[in-house]
mmCIF file of C-alpha atoms in Angstrom:
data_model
loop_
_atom_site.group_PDB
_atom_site.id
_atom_site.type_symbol
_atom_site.label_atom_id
_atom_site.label_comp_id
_atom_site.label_asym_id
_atom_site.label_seq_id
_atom_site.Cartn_x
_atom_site.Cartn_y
_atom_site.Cartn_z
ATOM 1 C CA UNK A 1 0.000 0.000 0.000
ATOM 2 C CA UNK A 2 1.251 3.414 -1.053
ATOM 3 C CA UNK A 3 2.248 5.582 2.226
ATOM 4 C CA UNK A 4 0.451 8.853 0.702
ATOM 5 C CA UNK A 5 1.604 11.788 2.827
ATOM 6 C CA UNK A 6 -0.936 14.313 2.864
ATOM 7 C CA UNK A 7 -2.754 15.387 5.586
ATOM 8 C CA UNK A 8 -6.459 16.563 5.817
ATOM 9 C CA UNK A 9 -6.556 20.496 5.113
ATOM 10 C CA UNK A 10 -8.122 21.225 8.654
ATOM 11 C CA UNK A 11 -5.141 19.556 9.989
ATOM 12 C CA UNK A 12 -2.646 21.043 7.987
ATOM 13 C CA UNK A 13 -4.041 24.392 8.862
ATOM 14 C CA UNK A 14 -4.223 23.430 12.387
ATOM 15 C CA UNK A 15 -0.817 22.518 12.834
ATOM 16 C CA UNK A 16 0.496 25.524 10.820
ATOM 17 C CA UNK A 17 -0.866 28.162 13.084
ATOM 18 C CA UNK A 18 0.064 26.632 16.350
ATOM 19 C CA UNK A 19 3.664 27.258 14.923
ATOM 20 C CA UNK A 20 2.026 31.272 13.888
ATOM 21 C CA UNK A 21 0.922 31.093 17.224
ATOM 22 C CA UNK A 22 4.125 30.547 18.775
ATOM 23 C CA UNK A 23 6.120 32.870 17.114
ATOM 24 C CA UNK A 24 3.746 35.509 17.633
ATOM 25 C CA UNK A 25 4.028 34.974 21.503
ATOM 26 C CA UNK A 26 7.568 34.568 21.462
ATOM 27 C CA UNK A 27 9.214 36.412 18.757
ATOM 28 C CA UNK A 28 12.613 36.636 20.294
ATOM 29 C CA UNK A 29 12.964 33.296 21.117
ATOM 30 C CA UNK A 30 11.427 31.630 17.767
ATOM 31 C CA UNK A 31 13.629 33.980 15.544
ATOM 32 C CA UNK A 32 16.638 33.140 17.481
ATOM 33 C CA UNK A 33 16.092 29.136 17.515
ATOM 34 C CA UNK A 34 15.453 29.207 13.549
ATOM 35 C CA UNK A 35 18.923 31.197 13.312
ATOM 36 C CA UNK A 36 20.926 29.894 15.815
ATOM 37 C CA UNK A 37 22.852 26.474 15.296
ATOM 38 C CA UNK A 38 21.599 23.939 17.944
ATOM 39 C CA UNK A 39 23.744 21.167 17.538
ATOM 40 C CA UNK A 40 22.545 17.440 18.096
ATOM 41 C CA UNK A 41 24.668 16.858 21.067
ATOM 42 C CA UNK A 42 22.994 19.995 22.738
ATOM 43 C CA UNK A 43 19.188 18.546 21.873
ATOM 44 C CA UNK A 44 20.451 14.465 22.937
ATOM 45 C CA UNK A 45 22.261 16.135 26.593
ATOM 46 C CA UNK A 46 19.518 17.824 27.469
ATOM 47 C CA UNK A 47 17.146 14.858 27.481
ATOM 48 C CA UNK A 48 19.477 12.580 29.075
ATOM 49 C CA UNK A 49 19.699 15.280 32.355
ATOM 50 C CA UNK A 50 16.826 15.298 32.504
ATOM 51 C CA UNK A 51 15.851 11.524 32.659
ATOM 52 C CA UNK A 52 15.701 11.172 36.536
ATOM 53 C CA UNK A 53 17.054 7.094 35.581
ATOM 54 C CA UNK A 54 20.090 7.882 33.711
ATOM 55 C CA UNK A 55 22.662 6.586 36.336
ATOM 56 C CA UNK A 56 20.161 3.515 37.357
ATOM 57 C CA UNK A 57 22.132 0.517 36.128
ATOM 58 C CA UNK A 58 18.969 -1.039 36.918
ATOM 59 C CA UNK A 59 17.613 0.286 34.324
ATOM 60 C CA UNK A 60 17.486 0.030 30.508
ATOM 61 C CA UNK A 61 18.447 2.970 28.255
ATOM 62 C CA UNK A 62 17.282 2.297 25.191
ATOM 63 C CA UNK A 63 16.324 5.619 22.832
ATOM 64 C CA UNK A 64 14.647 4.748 19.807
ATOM 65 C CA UNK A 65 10.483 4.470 19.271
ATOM 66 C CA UNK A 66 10.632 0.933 19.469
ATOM 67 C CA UNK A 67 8.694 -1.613 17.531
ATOM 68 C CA UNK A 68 5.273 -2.499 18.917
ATOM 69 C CA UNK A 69 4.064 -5.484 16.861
ATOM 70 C CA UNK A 70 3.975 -8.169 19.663
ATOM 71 C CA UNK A 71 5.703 -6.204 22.431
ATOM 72 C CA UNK A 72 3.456 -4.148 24.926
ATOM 73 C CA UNK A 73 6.601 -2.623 26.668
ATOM 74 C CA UNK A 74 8.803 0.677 26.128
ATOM 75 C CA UNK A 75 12.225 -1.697 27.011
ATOM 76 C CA UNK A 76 10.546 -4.577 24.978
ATOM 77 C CA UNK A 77 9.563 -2.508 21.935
ATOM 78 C CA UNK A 78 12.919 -0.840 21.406
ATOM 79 C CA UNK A 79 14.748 -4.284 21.855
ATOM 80 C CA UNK A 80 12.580 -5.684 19.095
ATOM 81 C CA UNK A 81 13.689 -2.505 16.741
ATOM 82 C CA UNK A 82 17.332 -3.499 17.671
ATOM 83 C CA UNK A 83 16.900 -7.016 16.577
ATOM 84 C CA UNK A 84 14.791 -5.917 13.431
ATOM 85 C CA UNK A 85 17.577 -3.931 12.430
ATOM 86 C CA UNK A 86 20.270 -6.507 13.424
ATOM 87 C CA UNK A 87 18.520 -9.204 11.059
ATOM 88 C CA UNK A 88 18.251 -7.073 8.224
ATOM 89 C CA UNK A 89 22.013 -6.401 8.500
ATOM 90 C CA UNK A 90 22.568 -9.967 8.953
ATOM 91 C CA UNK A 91 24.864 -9.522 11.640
ATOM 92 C CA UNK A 92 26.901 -12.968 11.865
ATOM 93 C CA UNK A 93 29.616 -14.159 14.583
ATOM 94 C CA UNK A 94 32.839 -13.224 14.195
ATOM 95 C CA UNK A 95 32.060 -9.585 12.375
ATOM 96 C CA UNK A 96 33.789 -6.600 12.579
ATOM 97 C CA UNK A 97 30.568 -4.257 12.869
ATOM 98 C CA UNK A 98 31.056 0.048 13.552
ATOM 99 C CA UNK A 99 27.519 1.197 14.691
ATOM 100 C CA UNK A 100 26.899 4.960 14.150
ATOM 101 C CA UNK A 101 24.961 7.122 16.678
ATOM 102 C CA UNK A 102 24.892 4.599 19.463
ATOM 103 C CA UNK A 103 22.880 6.113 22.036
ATOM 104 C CA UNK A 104 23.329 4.610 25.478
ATOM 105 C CA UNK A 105 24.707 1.341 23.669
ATOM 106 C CA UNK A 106 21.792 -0.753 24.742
ATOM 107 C CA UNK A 107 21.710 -2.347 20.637
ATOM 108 C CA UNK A 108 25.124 -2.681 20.862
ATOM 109 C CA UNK A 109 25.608 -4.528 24.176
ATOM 110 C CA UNK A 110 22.016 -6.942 22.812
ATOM 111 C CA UNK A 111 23.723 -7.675 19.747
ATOM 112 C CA UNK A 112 27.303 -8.473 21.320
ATOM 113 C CA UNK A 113 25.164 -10.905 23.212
ATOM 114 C CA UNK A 114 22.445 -12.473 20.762
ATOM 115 C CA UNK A 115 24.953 -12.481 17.684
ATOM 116 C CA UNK A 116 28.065 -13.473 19.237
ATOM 117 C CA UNK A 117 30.195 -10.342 17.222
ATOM 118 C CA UNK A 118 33.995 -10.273 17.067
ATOM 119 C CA UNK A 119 33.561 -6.779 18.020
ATOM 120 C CA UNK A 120 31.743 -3.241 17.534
ATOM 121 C CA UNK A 121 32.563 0.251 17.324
ATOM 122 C CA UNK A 122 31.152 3.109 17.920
ATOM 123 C CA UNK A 123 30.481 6.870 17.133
ATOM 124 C CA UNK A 124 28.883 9.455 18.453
ATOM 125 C CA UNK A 125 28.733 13.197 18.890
ATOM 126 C CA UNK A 126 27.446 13.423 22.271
ATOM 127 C CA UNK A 127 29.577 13.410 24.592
ATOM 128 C CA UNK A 128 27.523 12.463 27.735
ATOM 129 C CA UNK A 129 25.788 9.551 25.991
ATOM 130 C CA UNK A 130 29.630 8.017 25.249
ATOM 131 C CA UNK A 131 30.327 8.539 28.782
ATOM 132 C CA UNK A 132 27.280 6.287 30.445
ATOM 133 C CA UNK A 133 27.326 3.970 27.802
ATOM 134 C CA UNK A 134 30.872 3.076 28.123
ATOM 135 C CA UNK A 135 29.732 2.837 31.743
ATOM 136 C CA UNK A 136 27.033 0.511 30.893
ATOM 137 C CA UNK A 137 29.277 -1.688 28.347
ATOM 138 C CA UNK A 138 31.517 -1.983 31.615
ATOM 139 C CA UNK A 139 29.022 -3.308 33.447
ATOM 140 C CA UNK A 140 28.173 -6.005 31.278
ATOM 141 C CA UNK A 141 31.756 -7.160 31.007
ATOM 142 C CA UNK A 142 31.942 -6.314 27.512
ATOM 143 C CA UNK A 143 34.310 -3.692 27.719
ATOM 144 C CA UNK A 144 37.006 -5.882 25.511
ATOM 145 C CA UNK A 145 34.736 -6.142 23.083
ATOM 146 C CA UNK A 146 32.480 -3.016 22.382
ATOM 147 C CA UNK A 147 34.507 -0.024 22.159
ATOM 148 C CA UNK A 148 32.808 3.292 21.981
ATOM 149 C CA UNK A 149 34.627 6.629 21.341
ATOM 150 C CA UNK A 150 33.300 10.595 20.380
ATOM 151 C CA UNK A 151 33.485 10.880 16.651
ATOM 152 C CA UNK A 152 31.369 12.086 14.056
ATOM 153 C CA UNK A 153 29.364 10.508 11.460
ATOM 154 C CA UNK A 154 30.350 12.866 8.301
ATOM 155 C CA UNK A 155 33.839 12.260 9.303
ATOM 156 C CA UNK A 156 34.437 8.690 10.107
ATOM 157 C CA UNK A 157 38.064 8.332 11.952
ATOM 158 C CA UNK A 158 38.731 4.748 10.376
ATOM 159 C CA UNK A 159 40.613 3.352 7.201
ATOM 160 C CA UNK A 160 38.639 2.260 3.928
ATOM 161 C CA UNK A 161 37.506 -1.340 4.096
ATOM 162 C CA UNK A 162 37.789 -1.541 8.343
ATOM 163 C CA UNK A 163 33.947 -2.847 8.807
ATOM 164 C CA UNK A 164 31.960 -5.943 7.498
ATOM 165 C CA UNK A 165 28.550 -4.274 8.593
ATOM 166 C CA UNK A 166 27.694 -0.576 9.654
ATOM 167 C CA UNK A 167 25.020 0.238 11.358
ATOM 168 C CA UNK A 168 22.581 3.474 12.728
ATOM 169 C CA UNK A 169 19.429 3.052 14.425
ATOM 170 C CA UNK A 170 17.353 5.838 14.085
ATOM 171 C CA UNK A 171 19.740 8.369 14.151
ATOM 172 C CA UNK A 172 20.770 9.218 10.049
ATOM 173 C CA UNK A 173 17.843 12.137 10.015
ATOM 174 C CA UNK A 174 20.163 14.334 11.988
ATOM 175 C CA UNK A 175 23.277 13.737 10.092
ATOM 176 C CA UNK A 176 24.421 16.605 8.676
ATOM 177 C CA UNK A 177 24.870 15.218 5.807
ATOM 178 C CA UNK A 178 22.518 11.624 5.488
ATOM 179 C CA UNK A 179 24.383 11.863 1.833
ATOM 180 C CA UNK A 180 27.728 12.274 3.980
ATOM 181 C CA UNK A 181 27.249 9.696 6.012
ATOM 182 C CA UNK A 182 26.530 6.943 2.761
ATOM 183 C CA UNK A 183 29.362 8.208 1.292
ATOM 184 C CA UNK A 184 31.836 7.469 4.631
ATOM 185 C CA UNK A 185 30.027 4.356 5.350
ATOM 186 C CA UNK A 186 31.083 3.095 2.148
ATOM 187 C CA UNK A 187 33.991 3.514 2.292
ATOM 188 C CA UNK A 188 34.750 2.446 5.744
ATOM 189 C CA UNK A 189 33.160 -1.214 4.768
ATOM 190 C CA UNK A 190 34.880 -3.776 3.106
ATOM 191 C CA UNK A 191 33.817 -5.329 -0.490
ATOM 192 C CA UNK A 192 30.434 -7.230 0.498
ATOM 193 C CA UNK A 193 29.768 -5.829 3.524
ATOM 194 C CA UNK A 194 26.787 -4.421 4.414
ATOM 195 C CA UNK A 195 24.807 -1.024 5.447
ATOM 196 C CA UNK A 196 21.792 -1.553 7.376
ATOM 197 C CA UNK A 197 19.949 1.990 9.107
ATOM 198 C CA UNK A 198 16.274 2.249 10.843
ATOM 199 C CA UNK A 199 15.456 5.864 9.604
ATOM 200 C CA UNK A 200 12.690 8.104 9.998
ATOM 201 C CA UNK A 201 11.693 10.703 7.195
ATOM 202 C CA UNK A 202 8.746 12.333 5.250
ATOM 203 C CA UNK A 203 6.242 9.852 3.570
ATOM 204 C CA UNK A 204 6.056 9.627 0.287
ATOM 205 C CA UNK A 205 3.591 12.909 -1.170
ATOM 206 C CA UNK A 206 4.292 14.678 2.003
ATOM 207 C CA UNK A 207 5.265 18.470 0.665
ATOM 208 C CA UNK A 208 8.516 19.579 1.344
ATOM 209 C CA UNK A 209 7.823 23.232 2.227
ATOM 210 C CA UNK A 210 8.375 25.801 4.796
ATOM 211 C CA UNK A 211 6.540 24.234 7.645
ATOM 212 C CA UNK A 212 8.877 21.099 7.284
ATOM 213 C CA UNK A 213 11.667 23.360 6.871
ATOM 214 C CA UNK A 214 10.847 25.413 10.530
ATOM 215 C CA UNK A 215 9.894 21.477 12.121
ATOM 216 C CA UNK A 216 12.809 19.910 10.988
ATOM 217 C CA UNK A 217 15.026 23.164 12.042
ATOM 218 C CA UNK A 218 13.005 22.789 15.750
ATOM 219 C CA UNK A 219 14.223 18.951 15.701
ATOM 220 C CA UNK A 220 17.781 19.200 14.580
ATOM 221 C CA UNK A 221 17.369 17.583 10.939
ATOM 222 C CA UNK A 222 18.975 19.193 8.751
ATOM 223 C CA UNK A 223 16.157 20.023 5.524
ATOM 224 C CA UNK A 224 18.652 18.694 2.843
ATOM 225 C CA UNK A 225 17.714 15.119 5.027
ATOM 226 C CA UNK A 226 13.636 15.893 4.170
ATOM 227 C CA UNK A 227 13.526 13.350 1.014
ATOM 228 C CA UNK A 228 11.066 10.422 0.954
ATOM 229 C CA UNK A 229 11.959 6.620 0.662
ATOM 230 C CA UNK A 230 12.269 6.141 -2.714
ATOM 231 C CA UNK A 231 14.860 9.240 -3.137
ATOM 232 C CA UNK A 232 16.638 7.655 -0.114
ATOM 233 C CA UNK A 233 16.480 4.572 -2.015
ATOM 234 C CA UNK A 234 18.216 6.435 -5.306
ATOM 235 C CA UNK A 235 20.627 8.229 -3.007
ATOM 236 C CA UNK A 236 22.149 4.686 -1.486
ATOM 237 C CA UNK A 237 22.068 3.574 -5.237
ATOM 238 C CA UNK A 238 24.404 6.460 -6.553
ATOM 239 C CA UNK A 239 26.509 6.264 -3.404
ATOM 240 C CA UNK A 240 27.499 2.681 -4.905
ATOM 241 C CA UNK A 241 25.348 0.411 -2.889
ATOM 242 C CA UNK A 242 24.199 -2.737 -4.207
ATOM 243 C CA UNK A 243 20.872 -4.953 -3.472
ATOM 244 C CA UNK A 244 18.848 -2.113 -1.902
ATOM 245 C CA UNK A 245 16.331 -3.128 0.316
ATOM 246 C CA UNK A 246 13.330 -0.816 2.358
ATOM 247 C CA UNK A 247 11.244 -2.401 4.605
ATOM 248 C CA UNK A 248 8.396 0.017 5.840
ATOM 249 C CA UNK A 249 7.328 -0.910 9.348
ATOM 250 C CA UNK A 250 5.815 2.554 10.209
ATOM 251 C CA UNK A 251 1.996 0.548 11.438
ATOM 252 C CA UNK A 252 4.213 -1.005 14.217
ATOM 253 C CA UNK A 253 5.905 2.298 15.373
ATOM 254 C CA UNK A 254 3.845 5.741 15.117
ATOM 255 C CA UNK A 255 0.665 4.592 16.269
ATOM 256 C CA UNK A 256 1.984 3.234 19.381
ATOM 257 C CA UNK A 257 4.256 6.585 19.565
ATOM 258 C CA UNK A 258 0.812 8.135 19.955
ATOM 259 C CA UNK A 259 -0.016 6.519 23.143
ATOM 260 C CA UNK A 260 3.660 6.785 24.475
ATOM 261 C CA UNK A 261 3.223 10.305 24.105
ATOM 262 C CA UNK A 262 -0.091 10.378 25.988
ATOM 263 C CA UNK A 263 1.128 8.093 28.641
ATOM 264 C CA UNK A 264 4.048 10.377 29.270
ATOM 265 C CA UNK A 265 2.131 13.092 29.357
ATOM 266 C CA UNK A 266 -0.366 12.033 31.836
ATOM 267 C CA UNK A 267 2.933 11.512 33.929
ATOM 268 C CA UNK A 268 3.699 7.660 33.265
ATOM 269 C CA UNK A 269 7.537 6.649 32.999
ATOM 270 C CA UNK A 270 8.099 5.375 29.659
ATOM 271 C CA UNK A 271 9.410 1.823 31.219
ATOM 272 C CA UNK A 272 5.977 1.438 33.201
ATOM 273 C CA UNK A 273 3.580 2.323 30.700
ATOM 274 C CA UNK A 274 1.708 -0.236 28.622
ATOM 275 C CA UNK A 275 0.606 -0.031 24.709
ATOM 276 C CA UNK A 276 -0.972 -2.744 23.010
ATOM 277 C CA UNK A 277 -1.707 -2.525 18.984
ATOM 278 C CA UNK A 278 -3.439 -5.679 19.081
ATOM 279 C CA UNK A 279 -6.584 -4.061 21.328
ATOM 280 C CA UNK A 280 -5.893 -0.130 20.632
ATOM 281 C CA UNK A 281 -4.290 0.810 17.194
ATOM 282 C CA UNK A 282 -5.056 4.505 16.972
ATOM 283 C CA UNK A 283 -3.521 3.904 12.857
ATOM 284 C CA UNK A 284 -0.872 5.467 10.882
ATOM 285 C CA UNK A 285 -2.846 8.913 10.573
ATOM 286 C CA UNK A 286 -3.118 9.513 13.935
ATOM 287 C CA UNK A 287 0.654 10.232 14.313
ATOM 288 C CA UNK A 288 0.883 11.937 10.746
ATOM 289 C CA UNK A 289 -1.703 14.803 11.422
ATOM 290 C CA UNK A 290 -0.314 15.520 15.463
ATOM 291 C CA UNK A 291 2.796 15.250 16.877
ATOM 292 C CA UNK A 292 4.080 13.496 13.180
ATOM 293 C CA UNK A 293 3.949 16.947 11.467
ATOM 294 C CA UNK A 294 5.761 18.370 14.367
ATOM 295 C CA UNK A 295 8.378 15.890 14.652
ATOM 296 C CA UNK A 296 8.779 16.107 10.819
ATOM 297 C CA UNK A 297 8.789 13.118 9.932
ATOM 298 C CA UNK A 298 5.719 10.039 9.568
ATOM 299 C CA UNK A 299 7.486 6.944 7.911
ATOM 300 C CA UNK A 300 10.248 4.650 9.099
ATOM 301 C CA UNK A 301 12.074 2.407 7.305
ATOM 302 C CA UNK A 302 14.491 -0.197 7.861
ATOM 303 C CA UNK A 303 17.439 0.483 4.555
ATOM 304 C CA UNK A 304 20.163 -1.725 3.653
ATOM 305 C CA UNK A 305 22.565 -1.808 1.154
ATOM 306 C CA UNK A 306 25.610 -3.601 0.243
ATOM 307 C CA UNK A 307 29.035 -2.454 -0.986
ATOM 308 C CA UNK A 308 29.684 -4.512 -4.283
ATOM 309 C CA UNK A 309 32.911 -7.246 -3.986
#
């Protein structure tokens, strides 16, 4: 089924003059956030002060919308995204595998385990989130084998051919370039081996205007990123990739988003509230005319490509 992007004109409407709204009340502050540079690492530090279970090694920090098709459970639904992206980059044992915007780690220490890895590295800008996941790689004894360092995506600090898979779970939207980031990754992997991502972007027939342009701006995507799935798609092809694959899974992720985002806001940590599709599936539209045109983006894909022998 075509994902048609296009939102009912009350909605649209709706949606655009909340944002009139806003920058009417606060001029100043609007005017300066579309100008200024916010960097990712600024956006990704302040939510992880001001998760009151950061340090709980207790605790599971997974950061990704998770993937709600038999899971009922914020942990449970963002290990199942980990796995989904793990099998479609076939991760075997023995590989060599650099993951790209790790988070907290939680994929990487889940796949060390389930896939028996030779090892993985990682990247990432933020600072703070390198710091507790090393932490939490520690803990788990893995420290030998998952090594995770500050480094950028656009800029991979590794020699051509170095990786047999590379991976980024939800994370590519905010690279600044996506393109960039194809480009390095290819290089970085040896003949055969593999790119797999779990992105999140426009749906296909979605217009890629102004209002897109000031969202994206608001969630640190950079609007050159605002392309649907089959320009993705065409942008892995001219990169060199080989044996392109997109798997939509967007009916398992936004419309349980939707009830995350109520459950949150009625005050409900996200690892004790409950969603199940199977008896409440609010649908794809839900997420696409609310907090979907805010967020700036209303599909997610799971992309992989390979890097011809």
């Amino acid at each position: 089924m075509e994902n048609v992007g296009k939102i009912p004109f009350k909605y649209e409407w709706r949606n655009r003059w909340i944002i009139i709204k806003e920058f009417i009340q606060n001029p100043v502050q609007e005017i300066s956030f579309l100008r200024d540079t916010f960097q990712v690492s600024e956006l990704y530090t302040g939510i992880a002060k001001r998760d009151k279970d950061l340090n709980n090694p207790n605790i599971p920090q997974w950061l990704n919308f998770g993937y709600w098709q038999e899971e009922t459970t914020y942990n449970g639904a963002c290990a199942a995204l980990a796995r989904k992206l793990g099998k479609v980059a076939e991760l075997s044992p023995g590989e060599q595998v650099l993951d790209v915007g790790f988070g907290f780690a939680e994929q990487d220490i889940l796949w060390m385990r389930e896939n028996n890895l030779g090892a993985i590295t990682g990247i990432n800008t933020t600072e703070l989130q390198v710091k507790i996941a090393q932490e939490r790689v520690a803990r788990a004894g893995l420290e030998e084998r998952i090594n995770l360092q500050v480094g950028s995506a656009t800029k991979i600090p590794f020699a051509e051919n170095s990786f047999d898979k590379v991976t980024a779970l939800e994370c590519a939207f905010h690279f600044n370039t996506r393109e960039d980031f194809f480009a390095e990754a290819f290089r970085v992997l040896r003949p055969g081996g593999k790119l797999a991502l779990a992105d999140c972007l426009p749906r296909v027939g979605r217009d890629i205007n102004f209002w897109l342009r000031v969202n994206s701006k608001k969630m640190c995507i950079p609007f050159v990123n605002q392309y649907d799935r089959n320009t993705y798609v065409e942008k892995l092809k001219k990169q060199g990739f080989v044996n392109i694959q997109a798997i939509p899974i967007g009916e398992y992720v936004w419309p349980a988003v939707v009830h995350y985002f109520a459950q949150v806001g009625q005050g409900i940590s996200k690892h004790d509230l409950v969603i199940n599709l199977q008896k409440d599936n609010p649908g794809l539209e839900a997420w696409s005319r609310d907090r979907g045109w805010f967020m700036a983006f209303d599909d997610y894909i799971l992309f992989s490509g390979e890097k011809p022998d």
